Amino acid sequence: MSYVRLVNVTKRFGDVIAVNNLNYEIGKGECFSMLGPSGCGKTTTLRMVAGFEDLSDGEVWVGDRLLSSPAKNHYTPPENRNFGMVFQAFAVWPHLSVYENVAFPLRIRKLDEKEIDQRTMDALRATNLVSAKDGSPDFLSGGGKQRVALARALAINPDVMLLDEPLSSLDPHLREEMRFEIKDLQMKYGFSIIYVTHDQSEAMALSDRILVMKLGVVQQIDTPLNIYNHPANKFVFSFIGLSNFLSAKNENGRAKVVNHNGQLPASFVVPEHLAGETDVSFASRPSEIDFTTMEDPEGLHGVITRKAFLGEIVDYQMQVGDQFLRVQKGRRDPGPEPGESCAVKFLRPFWYAENE
Ligand SMILES: Nc1ncnc2c1ncn2[C@@H]1O[C@H](COP(=O)(O)OP(=O)(O)O)[C@@H](O)[C@H]1O
Ligand SMILES: [Mg+2]
């Protein structure tokens, strides 16, 4: 059942269309991410859902409550939406104690002292901040400050948690840890999440479904697995996970890698839907390529130009004509050395028009 619903939501800033006819629905308790490069309209969308930004067109609903609709001249202010918000910047007040930072939205709502204390302490316990409650948040690390912001959003017992790149100011190790903390809090409190990020691995780790956005326009909405396995287009393929693209010419249905004179695998057949395209792009993921023998008819030939140990995996750069491929194998797999000729086989290639 849909809980939060965006219907034809559009936002224009002068000539810029920041968000273009956006539609999606989120279930109760779902973790939904909006993923896309900087400037694609994620923050603007979140601010419209929160009520900090007017819509140019469209409607925002929660359950059967209309929150925003310029056409119907309807607007519910943020404080009546019961949404928790956490931003990228640590929006905590250094002159207030950690406790008072968390209690602040409850005081604004004029709850009685007993309830304020109960909810504040609950939120502090859930975020492991009880021992820090009397000090200033200034004494906390970045992760600690962001926990204060989370606790403050939790204290109002939100129906929906709106998170705008909440972990991007933290170091990578802490970022990973905090993902799981957010997920645990969601399990405990049951709120829905709209999570905005430009970090695909973060979106993959947290989300039930991901929306991929480019220049204000939705590219795909699906589960992390489906987005990874069945990307809707070249942009989604390149934005999720690591990607390789080899430029090729379509010669009567057989693809010929540009500037590559060696043996071409028999399996380089251009799919039917690209029959009309002369310039095609052969896409693969570094983890979905295997080394094979030079005699394998399915192998594409090249030379290893770089080999880097990344701990658990080994990252190869392979030159194919004047183009390069990245190949990643486990560190226990034997692999060629720099300067060696080699052949690779593609486990699950994708094809796109070169200028899609
Ligand atoms: N207040 C504003 N005035 C004018 N343009 C804006 C404003 N806010 C955002 N934009 C523009 O809208 C587009 C989307 O911005 P934003 O929603 O912040 O993207 P993201 O969060 O995905 O990085 C960008 O082109 C940005 O420059
Ligand atoms: Mg943003």
mmCIF file of C-alpha atoms and ligand atoms in Angstrom:
data_model
loop_
_atom_site.group_PDB
_atom_site.id
_atom_site.type_symbol
_atom_site.label_atom_id
_atom_site.label_comp_id
_atom_site.label_asym_id
_atom_site.label_seq_id
_atom_site.Cartn_x
_atom_site.Cartn_y
_atom_site.Cartn_z
ATOM 1 C CA MET A 1 0.000 0.000 0.000
ATOM 2 C CA SER A 2 1.373 3.377 -0.883
ATOM 3 C CA TYR A 3 2.034 5.747 1.956
ATOM 4 C CA VAL A 4 3.942 8.719 0.580
ATOM 5 C CA ARG A 5 2.886 9.635 -2.930
ATOM 6 C CA LEU A 6 4.359 12.138 -5.371
ATOM 7 C CA VAL A 7 2.164 12.888 -8.370
ATOM 8 C CA ASN A 8 3.596 14.764 -11.378
ATOM 9 C CA VAL A 9 5.830 16.813 -9.093
ATOM 10 C CA THR A 10 7.697 19.540 -10.958
ATOM 11 C CA LYS A 11 9.937 22.334 -9.738
ATOM 12 C CA ARG A 12 11.200 25.183 -11.894
ATOM 13 C CA PHE A 13 13.752 27.764 -10.831
ATOM 14 C CA GLY A 14 13.392 30.329 -13.627
ATOM 15 C CA ASP A 15 14.471 28.468 -16.776
ATOM 16 C CA VAL A 16 15.947 25.517 -14.875
ATOM 17 C CA ILE A 17 13.636 22.518 -14.443
ATOM 18 C CA ALA A 18 15.175 21.049 -11.282
ATOM 19 C CA VAL A 19 12.550 18.292 -10.971
ATOM 20 C CA ASN A 20 10.586 17.224 -14.013
ATOM 21 C CA ASN A 21 7.225 15.462 -13.634
ATOM 22 C CA LEU A 22 8.288 13.108 -10.865
ATOM 23 C CA ASN A 23 6.002 10.247 -9.807
ATOM 24 C CA TYR A 24 6.582 7.693 -7.097
ATOM 25 C CA GLU A 25 4.907 5.935 -4.206
ATOM 26 C CA ILE A 26 6.502 4.602 -1.049
ATOM 27 C CA GLY A 27 5.078 1.914 1.196
ATOM 28 C CA LYS A 28 4.797 2.248 4.971
ATOM 29 C CA GLY A 29 8.095 1.226 6.562
ATOM 30 C CA GLU A 30 9.880 1.156 3.202
ATOM 31 C CA CYS A 31 13.397 2.504 2.748
ATOM 32 C CA PHE A 32 13.394 4.344 -0.558
ATOM 33 C CA SER A 33 16.504 6.029 -1.946
ATOM 34 C CA MET A 34 16.849 8.783 -4.488
ATOM 35 C CA LEU A 35 20.180 8.334 -6.210
ATOM 36 C CA GLY A 36 21.839 10.509 -8.812
ATOM 37 C CA PRO A 37 24.762 12.817 -9.509
ATOM 38 C CA SER A 38 25.062 16.238 -7.911
ATOM 39 C CA GLY A 39 22.531 18.724 -9.272
ATOM 40 C CA CYS A 40 19.986 16.139 -10.490
ATOM 41 C CA GLY A 41 17.234 17.445 -8.174
ATOM 42 C CA LYS A 42 17.404 15.164 -5.117
ATOM 43 C CA THR A 43 17.552 17.856 -2.430
ATOM 44 C CA THR A 44 14.888 19.942 -4.165
ATOM 45 C CA THR A 45 12.566 16.916 -4.179
ATOM 46 C CA LEU A 46 13.190 16.191 -0.509
ATOM 47 C CA ARG A 47 12.580 19.828 0.411
ATOM 48 C CA MET A 48 9.258 19.725 -1.460
ATOM 49 C CA VAL A 49 8.238 16.564 0.414
ATOM 50 C CA ALA A 50 9.253 18.186 3.722
ATOM 51 C CA GLY A 51 7.325 21.357 2.889
ATOM 52 C CA PHE A 52 10.330 23.711 2.789
ATOM 53 C CA GLU A 53 9.949 24.302 -0.930
ATOM 54 C CA ASP A 54 6.818 25.091 -2.994
ATOM 55 C CA LEU A 55 5.922 22.860 -5.913
ATOM 56 C CA SER A 56 5.610 24.426 -9.364
ATOM 57 C CA ASP A 57 3.205 21.634 -10.298
ATOM 58 C CA GLY A 58 1.899 18.338 -8.967
ATOM 59 C CA GLU A 59 0.889 16.957 -5.588
ATOM 60 C CA VAL A 60 2.468 15.393 -2.496
ATOM 61 C CA TRP A 61 0.369 13.043 -0.359
ATOM 62 C CA VAL A 62 0.927 11.079 2.823
ATOM 63 C CA GLY A 63 -1.688 8.369 3.324
ATOM 64 C CA ASP A 64 -4.988 10.021 2.367
ATOM 65 C CA ARG A 65 -3.769 13.497 3.384
ATOM 66 C CA LEU A 66 -2.938 15.971 0.645
ATOM 67 C CA LEU A 67 0.143 17.936 1.777
ATOM 68 C CA SER A 68 0.971 20.138 -1.210
ATOM 69 C CA SER A 69 -0.891 21.060 -4.363
ATOM 70 C CA PRO A 70 -0.428 24.432 -6.074
ATOM 71 C CA ALA A 71 -3.415 23.715 -8.363
ATOM 72 C CA LYS A 72 -5.689 23.181 -5.356
ATOM 73 C CA ASN A 73 -3.969 26.005 -3.513
ATOM 74 C CA HIS A 74 -3.155 23.634 -0.673
ATOM 75 C CA TYR A 75 -0.062 23.643 1.502
ATOM 76 C CA THR A 76 0.630 21.955 4.859
ATOM 77 C CA PRO A 77 3.561 23.567 6.725
ATOM 78 C CA PRO A 78 6.527 21.348 7.711
ATOM 79 C CA GLU A 79 5.664 21.284 11.432
ATOM 80 C CA ASN A 80 2.302 19.663 10.604
ATOM 81 C CA ARG A 81 3.790 16.892 8.465
ATOM 82 C CA ASN A 82 5.435 14.824 11.223
ATOM 83 C CA PHE A 83 8.537 14.141 9.160
ATOM 84 C CA GLY A 84 12.002 13.858 10.689
ATOM 85 C CA MET A 85 14.837 15.440 8.721
ATOM 86 C CA VAL A 86 18.590 14.979 8.800
ATOM 87 C CA PHE A 87 20.893 16.925 6.508
ATOM 88 C CA GLN A 88 24.454 16.508 5.359
ATOM 89 C CA ALA A 89 25.777 19.371 7.462
ATOM 90 C CA PHE A 90 25.756 18.684 11.200
ATOM 91 C CA ALA A 91 22.804 20.888 12.123
ATOM 92 C CA VAL A 92 23.286 20.768 15.885
ATOM 93 C CA TRP A 93 23.365 23.720 18.260
ATOM 94 C CA PRO A 94 26.653 23.937 20.180
ATOM 95 C CA HIS A 95 25.216 26.262 22.864
ATOM 96 C CA LEU A 96 22.642 23.620 23.867
ATOM 97 C CA SER A 97 23.472 20.309 25.541
ATOM 98 C CA VAL A 98 23.001 17.106 23.597
ATOM 99 C CA TYR A 99 19.847 16.497 25.650
ATOM 100 C CA GLU A 100 18.403 19.922 24.840
ATOM 101 C CA ASN A 101 19.260 19.520 21.154
ATOM 102 C CA VAL A 102 17.142 16.384 21.060
ATOM 103 C CA ALA A 103 14.355 17.818 23.238
ATOM 104 C CA PHE A 104 14.118 20.987 21.128
ATOM 105 C CA PRO A 105 11.443 19.905 18.606
ATOM 106 C CA LEU A 106 9.350 18.500 21.468
ATOM 107 C CA ARG A 107 9.499 21.844 23.300
ATOM 108 C CA ILE A 108 8.401 23.574 20.075
ATOM 109 C CA ARG A 109 5.437 21.205 20.007
ATOM 110 C CA LYS A 110 4.707 22.212 23.634
ATOM 111 C CA LEU A 111 4.518 18.663 24.991
ATOM 112 C CA ASP A 112 4.451 18.293 28.780
ATOM 113 C CA GLU A 113 7.761 17.923 30.614
ATOM 114 C CA LYS A 114 7.284 14.249 31.462
ATOM 115 C CA GLU A 115 6.640 13.253 27.853
ATOM 116 C CA ILE A 116 9.519 15.415 26.630
ATOM 117 C CA ASP A 117 11.883 13.643 29.013
ATOM 118 C CA GLN A 118 10.611 10.191 28.114
ATOM 119 C CA ARG A 119 10.877 10.692 24.361
ATOM 120 C CA THR A 120 14.227 12.464 24.597
ATOM 121 C CA MET A 121 15.736 9.697 26.725
ATOM 122 C CA ASP A 122 14.321 7.037 24.370
ATOM 123 C CA ALA A 123 15.923 8.723 21.377
ATOM 124 C CA LEU A 124 19.231 9.165 23.264
ATOM 125 C CA ARG A 125 19.255 5.488 24.226
ATOM 126 C CA ALA A 126 18.474 4.395 20.665
ATOM 127 C CA THR A 127 21.429 6.382 19.358
ATOM 128 C CA ASN A 128 23.881 5.517 22.176
ATOM 129 C CA LEU A 129 24.105 9.089 23.404
ATOM 130 C CA VAL A 130 22.990 8.760 27.021
ATOM 131 C CA SER A 131 26.474 9.209 28.450
ATOM 132 C CA ALA A 132 27.014 12.341 26.314
ATOM 133 C CA LYS A 133 23.666 13.946 27.113
ATOM 134 C CA ASP A 134 24.821 16.757 29.404
ATOM 135 C CA GLY A 135 27.751 17.941 27.314
ATOM 136 C CA SER A 136 27.817 20.152 24.253
ATOM 137 C CA PRO A 137 27.611 18.333 20.901
ATOM 138 C CA ASP A 138 30.771 20.256 20.021
ATOM 139 C CA PHE A 139 32.751 17.686 22.031
ATOM 140 C CA LEU A 140 31.455 14.856 19.821
ATOM 141 C CA SER A 141 33.031 13.472 16.649
ATOM 142 C CA GLY A 142 31.333 13.914 13.280
ATOM 143 C CA GLY A 143 29.560 10.600 13.753
ATOM 144 C CA GLY A 144 28.432 11.656 17.235
ATOM 145 C CA LYS A 145 27.071 14.977 15.959
ATOM 146 C CA GLN A 146 25.164 13.183 13.228
ATOM 147 C CA ARG A 147 23.729 10.842 15.876
ATOM 148 C CA VAL A 148 22.433 13.898 17.733
ATOM 149 C CA ALA A 149 20.717 15.056 14.540
ATOM 150 C CA LEU A 150 19.251 11.564 14.118
ATOM 151 C CA ALA A 151 18.085 11.444 17.743
ATOM 152 C CA ARG A 152 16.407 14.828 17.338
ATOM 153 C CA ALA A 153 14.583 13.588 14.236
ATOM 154 C CA LEU A 154 13.607 10.381 16.067
ATOM 155 C CA ALA A 155 12.238 12.139 19.129
ATOM 156 C CA ILE A 156 9.153 13.394 17.326
ATOM 157 C CA ASN A 157 8.355 9.771 16.416
ATOM 158 C CA PRO A 158 8.192 10.589 12.705
ATOM 159 C CA ASP A 159 6.020 8.839 10.136
ATOM 160 C CA VAL A 160 8.693 9.438 7.542
ATOM 161 C CA MET A 161 12.400 10.120 7.940
ATOM 162 C CA LEU A 162 13.889 12.371 5.267
ATOM 163 C CA LEU A 163 17.649 11.932 5.063
ATOM 164 C CA ASP A 164 19.694 14.138 2.721
ATOM 165 C CA GLU A 165 23.220 12.714 2.324
ATOM 166 C CA PRO A 166 23.403 12.311 6.113
ATOM 167 C CA LEU A 167 26.642 10.339 6.080
ATOM 168 C CA SER A 168 28.648 12.069 3.382
ATOM 169 C CA SER A 169 30.685 14.205 5.824
ATOM 170 C CA LEU A 170 31.827 11.114 7.740
ATOM 171 C CA ASP A 171 34.910 9.025 7.040
ATOM 172 C CA PRO A 172 34.297 5.821 5.037
ATOM 173 C CA HIS A 173 34.550 3.390 7.938
ATOM 174 C CA LEU A 174 32.088 5.273 10.095
ATOM 175 C CA ARG A 175 29.815 5.835 7.119
ATOM 176 C CA GLU A 176 29.428 2.084 6.693
ATOM 177 C CA GLU A 177 28.746 1.555 10.378
ATOM 178 C CA MET A 178 26.125 4.317 10.517
ATOM 179 C CA ARG A 179 24.219 2.795 7.588
ATOM 180 C CA PHE A 180 23.486 -0.205 9.760
ATOM 181 C CA GLU A 181 22.567 1.997 12.708
ATOM 182 C CA ILE A 182 19.997 3.820 10.581
ATOM 183 C CA LYS A 183 18.612 0.504 9.394
ATOM 184 C CA ASP A 184 18.372 -0.762 13.005
ATOM 185 C CA LEU A 185 16.518 2.386 14.054
ATOM 186 C CA GLN A 186 14.099 1.916 11.195
ATOM 187 C CA MET A 187 13.421 -1.669 12.328
ATOM 188 C CA LYS A 188 12.822 -0.473 15.852
ATOM 189 C CA TYR A 189 10.670 2.597 15.102
ATOM 190 C CA GLY A 190 8.993 1.477 11.847
ATOM 191 C CA PHE A 191 9.187 4.810 10.012
ATOM 192 C CA SER A 192 9.463 5.077 6.229
ATOM 193 C CA ILE A 193 12.686 6.534 4.854
ATOM 194 C CA ILE A 194 13.390 8.711 1.862
ATOM 195 C CA TYR A 195 17.157 8.618 1.600
ATOM 196 C CA VAL A 196 18.986 10.977 -0.737
ATOM 197 C CA THR A 197 22.503 10.114 -1.826
ATOM 198 C CA HIS A 198 24.920 10.279 -4.746
ATOM 199 C CA ASP A 199 26.706 7.196 -3.363
ATOM 200 C CA GLN A 200 25.449 4.082 -5.108
ATOM 201 C CA SER A 201 26.868 1.620 -2.601
ATOM 202 C CA GLU A 202 25.087 3.436 0.216
ATOM 203 C CA ALA A 203 21.792 3.305 -1.701
ATOM 204 C CA MET A 204 22.321 -0.385 -2.489
ATOM 205 C CA ALA A 205 23.091 -1.277 1.138
ATOM 206 C CA LEU A 206 20.118 0.505 2.689
ATOM 207 C CA SER A 207 17.234 0.509 0.285
ATOM 208 C CA ASP A 208 14.228 -1.614 -0.468
ATOM 209 C CA ARG A 209 13.932 0.326 -3.720
ATOM 210 C CA ILE A 210 16.062 2.922 -5.473
ATOM 211 C CA LEU A 211 15.054 5.737 -7.780
ATOM 212 C CA VAL A 212 17.832 6.731 -10.188
ATOM 213 C CA MET A 213 17.577 10.320 -11.360
ATOM 214 C CA LYS A 214 19.355 12.355 -14.040
ATOM 215 C CA LEU A 215 18.781 16.076 -14.629
ATOM 216 C CA GLY A 216 15.462 16.078 -12.789
ATOM 217 C CA VAL A 217 14.096 13.079 -14.701
ATOM 218 C CA VAL A 218 13.509 9.553 -13.325
ATOM 219 C CA GLN A 219 15.572 6.911 -15.132
ATOM 220 C CA GLN A 220 14.480 3.819 -13.201
ATOM 221 C CA ILE A 221 12.719 2.811 -9.980
ATOM 222 C CA ASP A 222 13.386 -0.731 -8.794
ATOM 223 C CA THR A 223 15.013 -2.959 -6.180
ATOM 224 C CA PRO A 224 18.810 -2.692 -5.822
ATOM 225 C CA LEU A 225 19.215 -6.150 -7.368
ATOM 226 C CA ASN A 226 17.039 -5.385 -10.385
ATOM 227 C CA ILE A 227 18.717 -2.044 -10.961
ATOM 228 C CA TYR A 228 22.090 -3.774 -10.922
ATOM 229 C CA ASN A 229 21.035 -6.737 -13.055
ATOM 230 C CA HIS A 230 18.596 -5.003 -15.386
ATOM 231 C CA PRO A 231 19.643 -1.360 -15.737
ATOM 232 C CA ALA A 232 17.070 0.589 -17.762
ATOM 233 C CA ASN A 233 19.662 2.437 -19.841
ATOM 234 C CA LYS A 234 23.326 3.285 -20.277
ATOM 235 C CA PHE A 235 23.231 6.031 -17.655
ATOM 236 C CA VAL A 236 21.871 3.669 -14.992
ATOM 237 C CA PHE A 237 24.403 1.006 -15.967
ATOM 238 C CA SER A 238 27.268 3.452 -15.593
ATOM 239 C CA PHE A 239 25.998 4.983 -12.368
ATOM 240 C CA ILE A 240 25.516 1.695 -10.496
ATOM 241 C CA GLY A 241 28.653 -0.288 -9.782
ATOM 242 C CA LEU A 242 31.835 -0.189 -11.841
ATOM 243 C CA SER A 243 31.469 -0.196 -15.589
ATOM 244 C CA ASN A 244 33.451 -0.669 -18.813
ATOM 245 C CA PHE A 245 32.392 0.552 -22.221
ATOM 246 C CA LEU A 246 34.099 -0.541 -25.446
ATOM 247 C CA SER A 247 33.244 1.440 -28.573
ATOM 248 C CA ALA A 248 32.425 -0.834 -31.480
ATOM 249 C CA LYS A 249 31.176 -0.648 -35.066
ATOM 250 C CA ASN A 250 28.140 -2.638 -36.077
ATOM 251 C CA GLU A 251 28.992 -4.463 -39.317
ATOM 252 C CA ASN A 252 25.910 -6.375 -40.448
ATOM 253 C CA GLY A 253 25.098 -7.517 -36.933
ATOM 254 C CA ARG A 254 28.681 -8.365 -35.918
ATOM 255 C CA ALA A 255 30.387 -5.914 -33.590
ATOM 256 C CA LYS A 256 33.959 -4.920 -34.367
ATOM 257 C CA VAL A 257 35.830 -3.226 -31.520
ATOM 258 C CA VAL A 258 37.136 0.134 -32.784
ATOM 259 C CA ASN A 259 40.881 0.094 -33.629
ATOM 260 C CA HIS A 260 41.334 -3.495 -32.624
ATOM 261 C CA ASN A 261 42.865 -5.785 -35.234
ATOM 262 C CA GLY A 262 42.996 -9.046 -33.345
ATOM 263 C CA GLN A 263 40.579 -11.912 -33.191
ATOM 264 C CA LEU A 264 37.003 -10.927 -32.368
ATOM 265 C CA PRO A 265 34.827 -13.298 -30.379
ATOM 266 C CA ALA A 266 32.045 -15.001 -32.313
ATOM 267 C CA SER A 267 29.662 -13.969 -29.540
ATOM 268 C CA PHE A 268 30.032 -10.247 -30.357
ATOM 269 C CA VAL A 269 26.635 -10.186 -32.034
ATOM 270 C CA VAL A 270 24.749 -6.905 -31.839
ATOM 271 C CA PRO A 271 21.265 -7.422 -30.346
ATOM 272 C CA GLU A 272 18.251 -6.976 -32.588
ATOM 273 C CA HIS A 273 17.045 -3.713 -31.047
ATOM 274 C CA LEU A 274 20.314 -1.988 -32.041
ATOM 275 C CA ALA A 275 20.237 -3.239 -35.652
ATOM 276 C CA GLY A 276 19.893 0.324 -36.957
ATOM 277 C CA GLU A 277 22.902 1.650 -35.000
ATOM 278 C CA THR A 278 26.354 1.902 -36.598
ATOM 279 C CA ASP A 279 28.146 2.962 -33.424
ATOM 280 C CA VAL A 280 27.486 0.683 -30.489
ATOM 281 C CA SER A 281 28.846 0.454 -26.994
ATOM 282 C CA PHE A 282 29.724 -2.876 -25.440
ATOM 283 C CA ALA A 283 29.277 -2.642 -21.671
ATOM 284 C CA SER A 284 30.587 -4.907 -18.942
ATOM 285 C CA ARG A 285 31.345 -4.903 -15.240
ATOM 286 C CA PRO A 286 34.949 -5.517 -14.103
ATOM 287 C CA SER A 287 33.744 -8.319 -11.811
ATOM 288 C CA GLU A 288 31.889 -10.066 -14.636
ATOM 289 C CA ILE A 289 34.892 -10.719 -16.855
ATOM 290 C CA ASP A 290 37.012 -13.904 -16.741
ATOM 291 C CA PHE A 291 40.483 -14.542 -18.088
ATOM 292 C CA THR A 292 40.502 -17.363 -20.606
ATOM 293 C CA THR A 293 42.979 -19.065 -22.958
ATOM 294 C CA MET A 294 44.258 -17.357 -26.105
ATOM 295 C CA GLU A 295 42.629 -20.182 -28.119
ATOM 296 C CA ASP A 296 39.119 -19.670 -26.683
ATOM 297 C CA PRO A 297 36.888 -18.510 -29.605
ATOM 298 C CA GLU A 298 34.818 -16.487 -27.107
ATOM 299 C CA GLY A 299 37.884 -14.576 -25.894
ATOM 300 C CA LEU A 300 38.779 -10.965 -26.682
ATOM 301 C CA HIS A 301 42.530 -10.356 -26.915
ATOM 302 C CA GLY A 302 44.521 -7.577 -25.296
ATOM 303 C CA VAL A 303 47.534 -6.733 -23.145
ATOM 304 C CA ILE A 304 47.682 -6.150 -19.390
ATOM 305 C CA THR A 305 48.895 -2.608 -18.729
ATOM 306 C CA ARG A 306 48.455 -2.418 -14.961
ATOM 307 C CA LYS A 307 47.853 -4.744 -12.056
ATOM 308 C CA ALA A 308 46.978 -3.388 -8.620
ATOM 309 C CA PHE A 309 46.328 -5.271 -5.398
ATOM 310 C CA LEU A 310 43.338 -3.772 -3.604
ATOM 311 C CA GLY A 311 43.385 -6.180 -0.688
ATOM 312 C CA GLU A 312 40.756 -8.824 -1.359
ATOM 313 C CA ILE A 313 40.632 -8.106 -5.070
ATOM 314 C CA VAL A 314 43.161 -7.552 -7.825
ATOM 315 C CA ASP A 315 42.377 -4.805 -10.295
ATOM 316 C CA TYR A 316 43.720 -5.229 -13.847
ATOM 317 C CA GLN A 317 43.837 -2.685 -16.611
ATOM 318 C CA MET A 318 43.789 -4.307 -20.015
ATOM 319 C CA GLN A 319 44.438 -2.531 -23.298
ATOM 320 C CA VAL A 320 42.204 -3.590 -26.192
ATOM 321 C CA GLY A 321 43.284 -1.721 -29.340
ATOM 322 C CA ASP A 322 43.396 1.866 -28.112
ATOM 323 C CA GLN A 323 40.738 1.322 -25.449
ATOM 324 C CA PHE A 324 40.992 0.091 -21.890
ATOM 325 C CA LEU A 325 39.055 -2.407 -19.812
ATOM 326 C CA ARG A 326 39.062 -2.919 -16.092
ATOM 327 C CA VAL A 327 38.963 -6.484 -14.828
ATOM 328 C CA GLN A 328 38.655 -7.474 -11.172
ATOM 329 C CA LYS A 329 39.416 -10.913 -9.780
ATOM 330 C CA GLY A 330 39.789 -12.347 -6.298
ATOM 331 C CA ARG A 331 43.321 -12.167 -4.934
ATOM 332 C CA ARG A 332 43.572 -15.960 -4.893
ATOM 333 C CA ASP A 333 42.844 -16.256 -8.627
ATOM 334 C CA PRO A 334 45.939 -16.586 -10.792
ATOM 335 C CA GLY A 335 46.077 -13.793 -13.362
ATOM 336 C CA PRO A 336 48.388 -12.353 -15.990
ATOM 337 C CA GLU A 337 51.192 -9.911 -15.229
ATOM 338 C CA PRO A 338 51.690 -6.427 -16.703
ATOM 339 C CA GLY A 339 53.000 -6.655 -20.269
ATOM 340 C CA GLU A 340 51.454 -10.087 -20.851
ATOM 341 C CA SER A 341 49.045 -10.744 -23.702
ATOM 342 C CA CYS A 342 45.790 -12.246 -22.529
ATOM 343 C CA ALA A 343 42.219 -13.055 -23.476
ATOM 344 C CA VAL A 344 39.032 -12.307 -21.582
ATOM 345 C CA LYS A 345 35.507 -13.618 -21.745
ATOM 346 C CA PHE A 346 32.450 -11.558 -20.818
ATOM 347 C CA LEU A 347 29.978 -13.253 -18.523
ATOM 348 C CA ARG A 348 27.060 -10.883 -18.863
ATOM 349 C CA PRO A 349 27.631 -8.073 -21.347
ATOM 350 C CA PHE A 350 25.174 -5.267 -22.113
ATOM 351 C CA TRP A 351 24.835 -3.386 -25.381
ATOM 352 C CA TYR A 352 23.899 0.241 -25.884
ATOM 353 C CA ALA A 353 23.829 2.734 -28.708
ATOM 354 C CA GLU A 354 27.095 4.695 -28.493
ATOM 355 C CA ASN A 355 25.292 8.024 -28.122
ATOM 356 C CA GLU A 356 22.326 6.904 -26.071
HETATM 357 N N1 LIG B 1 17.070 27.942 -4.764
HETATM 358 C C1 LIG B 1 17.471 27.641 -6.013
HETATM 359 N N2 LIG B 1 17.482 28.580 -6.973
HETATM 360 C C2 LIG B 1 17.851 28.279 -8.241
HETATM 361 N N3 LIG B 1 18.241 27.068 -8.650
HETATM 362 C C3 LIG B 1 18.264 26.082 -7.732
HETATM 363 C C4 LIG B 1 17.890 26.311 -6.367
HETATM 364 N N4 LIG B 1 18.007 25.150 -5.682
HETATM 365 C C5 LIG B 1 18.453 24.233 -6.582
HETATM 366 N N5 LIG B 1 18.609 24.789 -7.804
HETATM 367 C C6 LIG B 1 19.024 24.081 -9.022
HETATM 368 O O1 LIG B 1 18.212 22.939 -9.175
HETATM 369 C C7 LIG B 1 18.962 21.828 -9.639
HETATM 370 C C8 LIG B 1 18.848 20.666 -8.662
HETATM 371 O O2 LIG B 1 19.515 20.991 -7.443
HETATM 372 P P1 LIG B 1 19.502 20.024 -6.171
HETATM 373 O O3 LIG B 1 18.096 19.617 -5.898
HETATM 374 O O4 LIG B 1 20.209 20.732 -5.089
HETATM 375 O O5 LIG B 1 20.340 18.786 -6.699
HETATM 376 P P2 LIG B 1 21.024 17.582 -5.881
HETATM 377 O O6 LIG B 1 20.514 17.602 -4.475
HETATM 378 O O7 LIG B 1 20.623 16.366 -6.629
HETATM 379 O O8 LIG B 1 22.494 17.814 -5.949
HETATM 380 C C9 LIG B 1 20.388 22.336 -9.832
HETATM 381 O O9 LIG B 1 20.532 22.713 -11.177
HETATM 382 C C10 LIG B 1 20.434 23.543 -8.924
HETATM 383 O O10 LIG B 1 21.388 24.482 -9.392
HETATM 384 MG MG MG B 2 21.670 17.735 -2.683
#
